[in-house]
PDB file of C-alpha atoms in Angstrom:
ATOM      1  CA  UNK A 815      97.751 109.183 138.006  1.00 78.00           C
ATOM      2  CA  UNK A 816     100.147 107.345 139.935  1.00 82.00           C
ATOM      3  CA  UNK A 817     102.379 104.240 138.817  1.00 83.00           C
ATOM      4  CA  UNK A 818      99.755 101.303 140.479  1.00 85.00           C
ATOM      5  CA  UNK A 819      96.671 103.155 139.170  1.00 85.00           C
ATOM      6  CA  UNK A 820      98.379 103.522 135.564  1.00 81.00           C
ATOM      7  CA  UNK A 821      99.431  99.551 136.057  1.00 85.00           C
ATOM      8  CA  UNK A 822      95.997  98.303 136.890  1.00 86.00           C
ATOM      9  CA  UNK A 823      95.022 100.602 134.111  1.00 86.00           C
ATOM     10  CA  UNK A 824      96.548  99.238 131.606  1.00 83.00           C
ATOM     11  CA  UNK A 825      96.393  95.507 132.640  1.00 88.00           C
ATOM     12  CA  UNK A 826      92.614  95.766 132.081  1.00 88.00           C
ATOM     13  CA  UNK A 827      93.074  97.460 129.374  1.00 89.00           C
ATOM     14  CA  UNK A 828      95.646  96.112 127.569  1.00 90.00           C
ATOM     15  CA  UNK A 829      93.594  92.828 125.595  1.00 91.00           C
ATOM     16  CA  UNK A 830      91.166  95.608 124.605  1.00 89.00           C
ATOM     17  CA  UNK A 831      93.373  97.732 122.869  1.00 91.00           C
ATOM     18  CA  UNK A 832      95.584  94.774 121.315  1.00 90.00           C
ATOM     19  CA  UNK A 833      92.319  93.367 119.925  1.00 90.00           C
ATOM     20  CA  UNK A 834      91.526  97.247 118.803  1.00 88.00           C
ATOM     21  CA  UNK A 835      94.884  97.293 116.682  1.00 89.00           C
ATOM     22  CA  UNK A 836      94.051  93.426 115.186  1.00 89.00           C
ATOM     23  CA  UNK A 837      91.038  94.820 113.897  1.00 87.00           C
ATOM     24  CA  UNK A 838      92.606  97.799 112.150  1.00 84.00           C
ATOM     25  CA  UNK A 839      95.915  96.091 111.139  1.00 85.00           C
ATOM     26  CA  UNK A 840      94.678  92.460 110.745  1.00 81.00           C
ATOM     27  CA  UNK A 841      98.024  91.357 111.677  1.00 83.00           C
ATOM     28  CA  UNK A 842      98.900  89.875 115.373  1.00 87.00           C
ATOM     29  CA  UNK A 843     102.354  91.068 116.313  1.00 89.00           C
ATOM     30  CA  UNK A 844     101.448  94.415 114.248  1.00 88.00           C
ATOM     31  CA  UNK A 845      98.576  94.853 116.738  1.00 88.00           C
ATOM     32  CA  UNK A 846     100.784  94.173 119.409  1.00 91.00           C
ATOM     33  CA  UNK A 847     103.159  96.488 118.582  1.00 90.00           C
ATOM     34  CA  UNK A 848     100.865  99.168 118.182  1.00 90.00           C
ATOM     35  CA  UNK A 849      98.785  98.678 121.339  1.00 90.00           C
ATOM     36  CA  UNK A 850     102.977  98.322 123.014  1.00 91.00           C
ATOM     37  CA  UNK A 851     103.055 101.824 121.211  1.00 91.00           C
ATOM     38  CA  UNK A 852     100.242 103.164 122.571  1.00 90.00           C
ATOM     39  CA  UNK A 853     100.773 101.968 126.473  1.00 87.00           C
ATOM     40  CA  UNK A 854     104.052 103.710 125.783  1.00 90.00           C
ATOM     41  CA  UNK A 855     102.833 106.991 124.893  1.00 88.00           C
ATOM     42  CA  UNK A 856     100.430 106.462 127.978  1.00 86.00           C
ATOM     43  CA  UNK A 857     102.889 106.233 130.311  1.00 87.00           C
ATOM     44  CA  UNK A 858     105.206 109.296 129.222  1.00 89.00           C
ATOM     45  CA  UNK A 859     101.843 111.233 130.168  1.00 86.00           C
ATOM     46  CA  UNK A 860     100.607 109.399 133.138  1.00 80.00           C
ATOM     47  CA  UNK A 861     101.566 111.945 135.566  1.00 85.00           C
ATOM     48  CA  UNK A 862      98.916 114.413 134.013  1.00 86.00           C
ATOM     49  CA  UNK A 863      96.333 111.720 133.405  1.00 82.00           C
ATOM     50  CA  UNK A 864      92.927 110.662 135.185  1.00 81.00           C
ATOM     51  CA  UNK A 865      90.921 107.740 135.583  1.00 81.00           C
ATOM     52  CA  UNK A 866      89.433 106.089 133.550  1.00 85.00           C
ATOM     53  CA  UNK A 867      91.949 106.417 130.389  1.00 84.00           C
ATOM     54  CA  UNK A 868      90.330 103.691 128.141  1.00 83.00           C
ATOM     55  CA  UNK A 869      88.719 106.297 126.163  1.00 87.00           C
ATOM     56  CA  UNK A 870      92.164 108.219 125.800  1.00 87.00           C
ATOM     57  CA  UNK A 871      94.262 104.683 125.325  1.00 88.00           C
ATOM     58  CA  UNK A 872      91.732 103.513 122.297  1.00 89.00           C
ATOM     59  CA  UNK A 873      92.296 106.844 120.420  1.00 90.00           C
ATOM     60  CA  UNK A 874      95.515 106.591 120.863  1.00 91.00           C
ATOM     61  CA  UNK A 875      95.632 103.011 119.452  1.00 91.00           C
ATOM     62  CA  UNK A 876      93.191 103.676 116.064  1.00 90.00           C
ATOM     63  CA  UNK A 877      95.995 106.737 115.662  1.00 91.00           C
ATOM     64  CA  UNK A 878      98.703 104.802 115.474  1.00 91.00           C
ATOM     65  CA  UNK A 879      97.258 101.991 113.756  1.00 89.00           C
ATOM     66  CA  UNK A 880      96.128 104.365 110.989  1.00 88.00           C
ATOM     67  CA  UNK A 881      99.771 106.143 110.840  1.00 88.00           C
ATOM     68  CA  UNK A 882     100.957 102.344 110.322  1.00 86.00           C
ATOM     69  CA  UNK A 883      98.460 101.809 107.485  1.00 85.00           C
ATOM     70  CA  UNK A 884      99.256 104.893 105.499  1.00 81.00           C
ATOM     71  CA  UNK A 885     102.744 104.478 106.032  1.00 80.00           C
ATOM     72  CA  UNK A 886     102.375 101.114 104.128  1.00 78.00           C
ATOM     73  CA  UNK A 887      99.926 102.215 101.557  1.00 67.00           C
ATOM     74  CA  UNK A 888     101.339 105.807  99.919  1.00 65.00           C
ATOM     75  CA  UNK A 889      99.099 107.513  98.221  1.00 62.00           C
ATOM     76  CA  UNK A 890      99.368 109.377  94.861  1.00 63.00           C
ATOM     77  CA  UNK A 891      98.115 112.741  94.576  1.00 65.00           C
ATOM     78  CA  UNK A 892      94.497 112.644  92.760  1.00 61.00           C
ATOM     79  CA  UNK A 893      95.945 114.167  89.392  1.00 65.00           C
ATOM     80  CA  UNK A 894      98.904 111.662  88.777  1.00 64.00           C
ATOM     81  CA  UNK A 895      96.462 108.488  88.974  1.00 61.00           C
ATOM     82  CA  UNK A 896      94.274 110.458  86.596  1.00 62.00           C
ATOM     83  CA  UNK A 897      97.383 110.936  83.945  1.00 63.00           C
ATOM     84  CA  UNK A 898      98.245 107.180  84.392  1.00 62.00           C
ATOM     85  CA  UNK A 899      94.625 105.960  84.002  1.00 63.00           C
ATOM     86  CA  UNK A 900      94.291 108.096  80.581  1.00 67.00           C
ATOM     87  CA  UNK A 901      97.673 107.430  79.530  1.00 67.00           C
ATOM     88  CA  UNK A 902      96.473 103.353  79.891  1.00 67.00           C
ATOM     89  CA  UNK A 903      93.449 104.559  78.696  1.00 70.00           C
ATOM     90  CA  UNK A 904      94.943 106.207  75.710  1.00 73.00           C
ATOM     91  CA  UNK A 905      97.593 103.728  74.448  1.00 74.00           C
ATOM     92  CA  UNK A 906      94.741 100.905  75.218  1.00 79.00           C
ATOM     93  CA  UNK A 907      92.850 102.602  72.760  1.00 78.00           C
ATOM     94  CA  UNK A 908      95.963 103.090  70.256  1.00 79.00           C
ATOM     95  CA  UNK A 909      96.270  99.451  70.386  1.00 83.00           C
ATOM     96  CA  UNK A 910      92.740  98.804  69.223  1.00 83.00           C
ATOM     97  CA  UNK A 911      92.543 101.262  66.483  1.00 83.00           C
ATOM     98  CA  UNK A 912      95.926  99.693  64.974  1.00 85.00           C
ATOM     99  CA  UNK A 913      94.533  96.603  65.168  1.00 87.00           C
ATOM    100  CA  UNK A 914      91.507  97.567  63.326  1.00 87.00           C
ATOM    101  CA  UNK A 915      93.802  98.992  60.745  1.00 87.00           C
ATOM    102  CA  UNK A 916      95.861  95.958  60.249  1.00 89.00           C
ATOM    103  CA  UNK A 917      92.461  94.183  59.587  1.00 90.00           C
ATOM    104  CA  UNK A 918      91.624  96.182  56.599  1.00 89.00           C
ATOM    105  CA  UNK A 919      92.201  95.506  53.009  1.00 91.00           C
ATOM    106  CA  UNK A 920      96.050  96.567  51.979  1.00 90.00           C
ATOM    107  CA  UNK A 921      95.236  99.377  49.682  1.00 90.00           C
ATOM    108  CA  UNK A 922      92.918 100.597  52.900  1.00 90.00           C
ATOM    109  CA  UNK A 923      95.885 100.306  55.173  1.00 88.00           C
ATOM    110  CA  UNK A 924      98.489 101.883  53.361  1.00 89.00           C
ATOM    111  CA  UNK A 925      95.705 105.147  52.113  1.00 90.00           C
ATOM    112  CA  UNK A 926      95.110 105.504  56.046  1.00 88.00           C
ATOM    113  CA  UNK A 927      98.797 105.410  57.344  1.00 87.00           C
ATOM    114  CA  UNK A 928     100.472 107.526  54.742  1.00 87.00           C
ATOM    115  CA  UNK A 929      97.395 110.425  55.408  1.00 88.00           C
ATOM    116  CA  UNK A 930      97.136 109.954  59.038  1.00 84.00           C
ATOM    117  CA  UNK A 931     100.629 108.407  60.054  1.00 82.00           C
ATOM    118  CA  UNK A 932     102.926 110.171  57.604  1.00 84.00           C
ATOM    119  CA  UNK A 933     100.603 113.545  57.090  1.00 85.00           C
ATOM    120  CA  UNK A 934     100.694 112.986  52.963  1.00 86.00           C
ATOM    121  CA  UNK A 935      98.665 115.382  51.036  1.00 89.00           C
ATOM    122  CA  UNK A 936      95.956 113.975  48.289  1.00 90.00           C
ATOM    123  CA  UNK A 937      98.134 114.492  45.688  1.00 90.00           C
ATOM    124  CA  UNK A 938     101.254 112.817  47.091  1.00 88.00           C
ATOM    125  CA  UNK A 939      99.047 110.187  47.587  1.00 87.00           C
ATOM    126  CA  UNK A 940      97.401 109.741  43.892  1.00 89.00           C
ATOM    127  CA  UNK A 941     100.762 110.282  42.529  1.00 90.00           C
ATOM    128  CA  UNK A 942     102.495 107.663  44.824  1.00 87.00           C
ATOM    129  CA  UNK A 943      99.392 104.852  44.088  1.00 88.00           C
ATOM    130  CA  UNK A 944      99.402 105.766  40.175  1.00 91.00           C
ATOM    131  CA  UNK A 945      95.683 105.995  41.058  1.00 90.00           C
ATOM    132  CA  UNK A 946      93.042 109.448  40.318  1.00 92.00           C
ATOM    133  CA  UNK A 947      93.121 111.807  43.643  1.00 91.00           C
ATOM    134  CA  UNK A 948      88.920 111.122  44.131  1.00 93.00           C
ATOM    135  CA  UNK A 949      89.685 107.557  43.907  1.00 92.00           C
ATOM    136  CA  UNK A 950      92.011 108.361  46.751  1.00 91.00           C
ATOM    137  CA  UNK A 951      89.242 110.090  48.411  1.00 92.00           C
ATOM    138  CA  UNK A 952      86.546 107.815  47.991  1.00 93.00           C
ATOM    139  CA  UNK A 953      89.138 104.650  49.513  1.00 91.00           C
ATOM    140  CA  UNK A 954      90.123 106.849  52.213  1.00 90.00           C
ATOM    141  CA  UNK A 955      86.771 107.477  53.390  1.00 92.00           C
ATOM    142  CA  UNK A 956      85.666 103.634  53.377  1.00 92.00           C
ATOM    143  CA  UNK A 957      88.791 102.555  55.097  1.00 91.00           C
ATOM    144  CA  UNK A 958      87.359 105.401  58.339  1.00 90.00           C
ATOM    145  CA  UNK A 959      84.291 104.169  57.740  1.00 91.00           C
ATOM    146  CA  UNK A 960      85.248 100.732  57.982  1.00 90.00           C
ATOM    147  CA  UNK A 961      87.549 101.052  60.898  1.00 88.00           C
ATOM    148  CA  UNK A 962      85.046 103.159  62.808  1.00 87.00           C
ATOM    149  CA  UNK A 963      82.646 100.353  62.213  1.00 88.00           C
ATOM    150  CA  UNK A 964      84.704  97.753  63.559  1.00 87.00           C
ATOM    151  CA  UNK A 965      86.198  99.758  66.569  1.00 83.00           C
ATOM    152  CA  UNK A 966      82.862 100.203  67.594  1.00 83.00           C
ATOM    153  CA  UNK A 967      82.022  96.428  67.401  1.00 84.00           C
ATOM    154  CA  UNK A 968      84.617  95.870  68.831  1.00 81.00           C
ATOM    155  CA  UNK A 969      83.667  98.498  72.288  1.00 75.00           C
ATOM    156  CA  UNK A 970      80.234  96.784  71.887  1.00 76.00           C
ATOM    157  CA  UNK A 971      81.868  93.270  72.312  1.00 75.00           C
ATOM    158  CA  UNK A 972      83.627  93.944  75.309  1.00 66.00           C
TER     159      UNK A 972
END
């Protein structure tokens, strides 16, 4: 293609592309940067192109538009946004269940933490509370029951 074809080429092509680019980049001197971007490419190659290249130049133009847009949006790998949605997940869930703990009666509270926090046996716990080990039992099951009732109002709720 010689140098006038290429420049009557590109003058009717030029508010095609540039309007091309402000579609994918929704930003005006982005759009004209990239369509600048893509005349330029189209004129290192002119010599081995032929009429008509507005097929060729809008290809060009989505390309580099879409190179723009992922250079401006990285993306994470699929199994990193997974870890950081069930780590939010997880301590989101934390948060609730030590709220529903805090809600409970104090004996209730301090039965669940020392078993569940602090890994006491039955015994260790009876002898700490002065109280019988099935009476340890018996509160320890009502507090689960009781914050298993309430977490799950609570996931109802929202």
């Amino acid at each position: 293609m010689s140098q006038e074809e290429f420049q009557q080429a590109v003058y009717q092509l030029r508010p095609h592309i540039t309007e091309l680019a402000q579609h994918y980049l929704a930003d005006h001197e982005k759009a004209e940067d990239a369509a600048q971007d893509a005349l330029l490419r189209l004129w290192q190659m002119h010599e081995q192109l032929h009429p008509p290249i507005d097929g060729l130049a809008k290809t060009l133009t989505r390309n580099i538009c879409i190179d723009l847009l992922r250079r401006q949006h990285p993306t994470k790998p699929i199994n990193q946004i997974e870890a950081e949605e069930t780590e939010t997940s997880n301590h989101q869930q934390v948060e609730r269940m030590m709220a529903v703990v805090d809600s409970l009666p104090e004996l209730q509270q301090t039965i669940l933490r020392l078993r569940h926090m602090q890994g006491m046996e039955m015994k260790e716990l009876a002898a700490l509370l002065q109280m019988n080990e099935a009476a340890v039992r018996k509160a320890l099951s009502r507090a689960r029951m009781a914050v298993r009732d309430k977490y799950l109002t609570q996931q109802d709720n929202e």
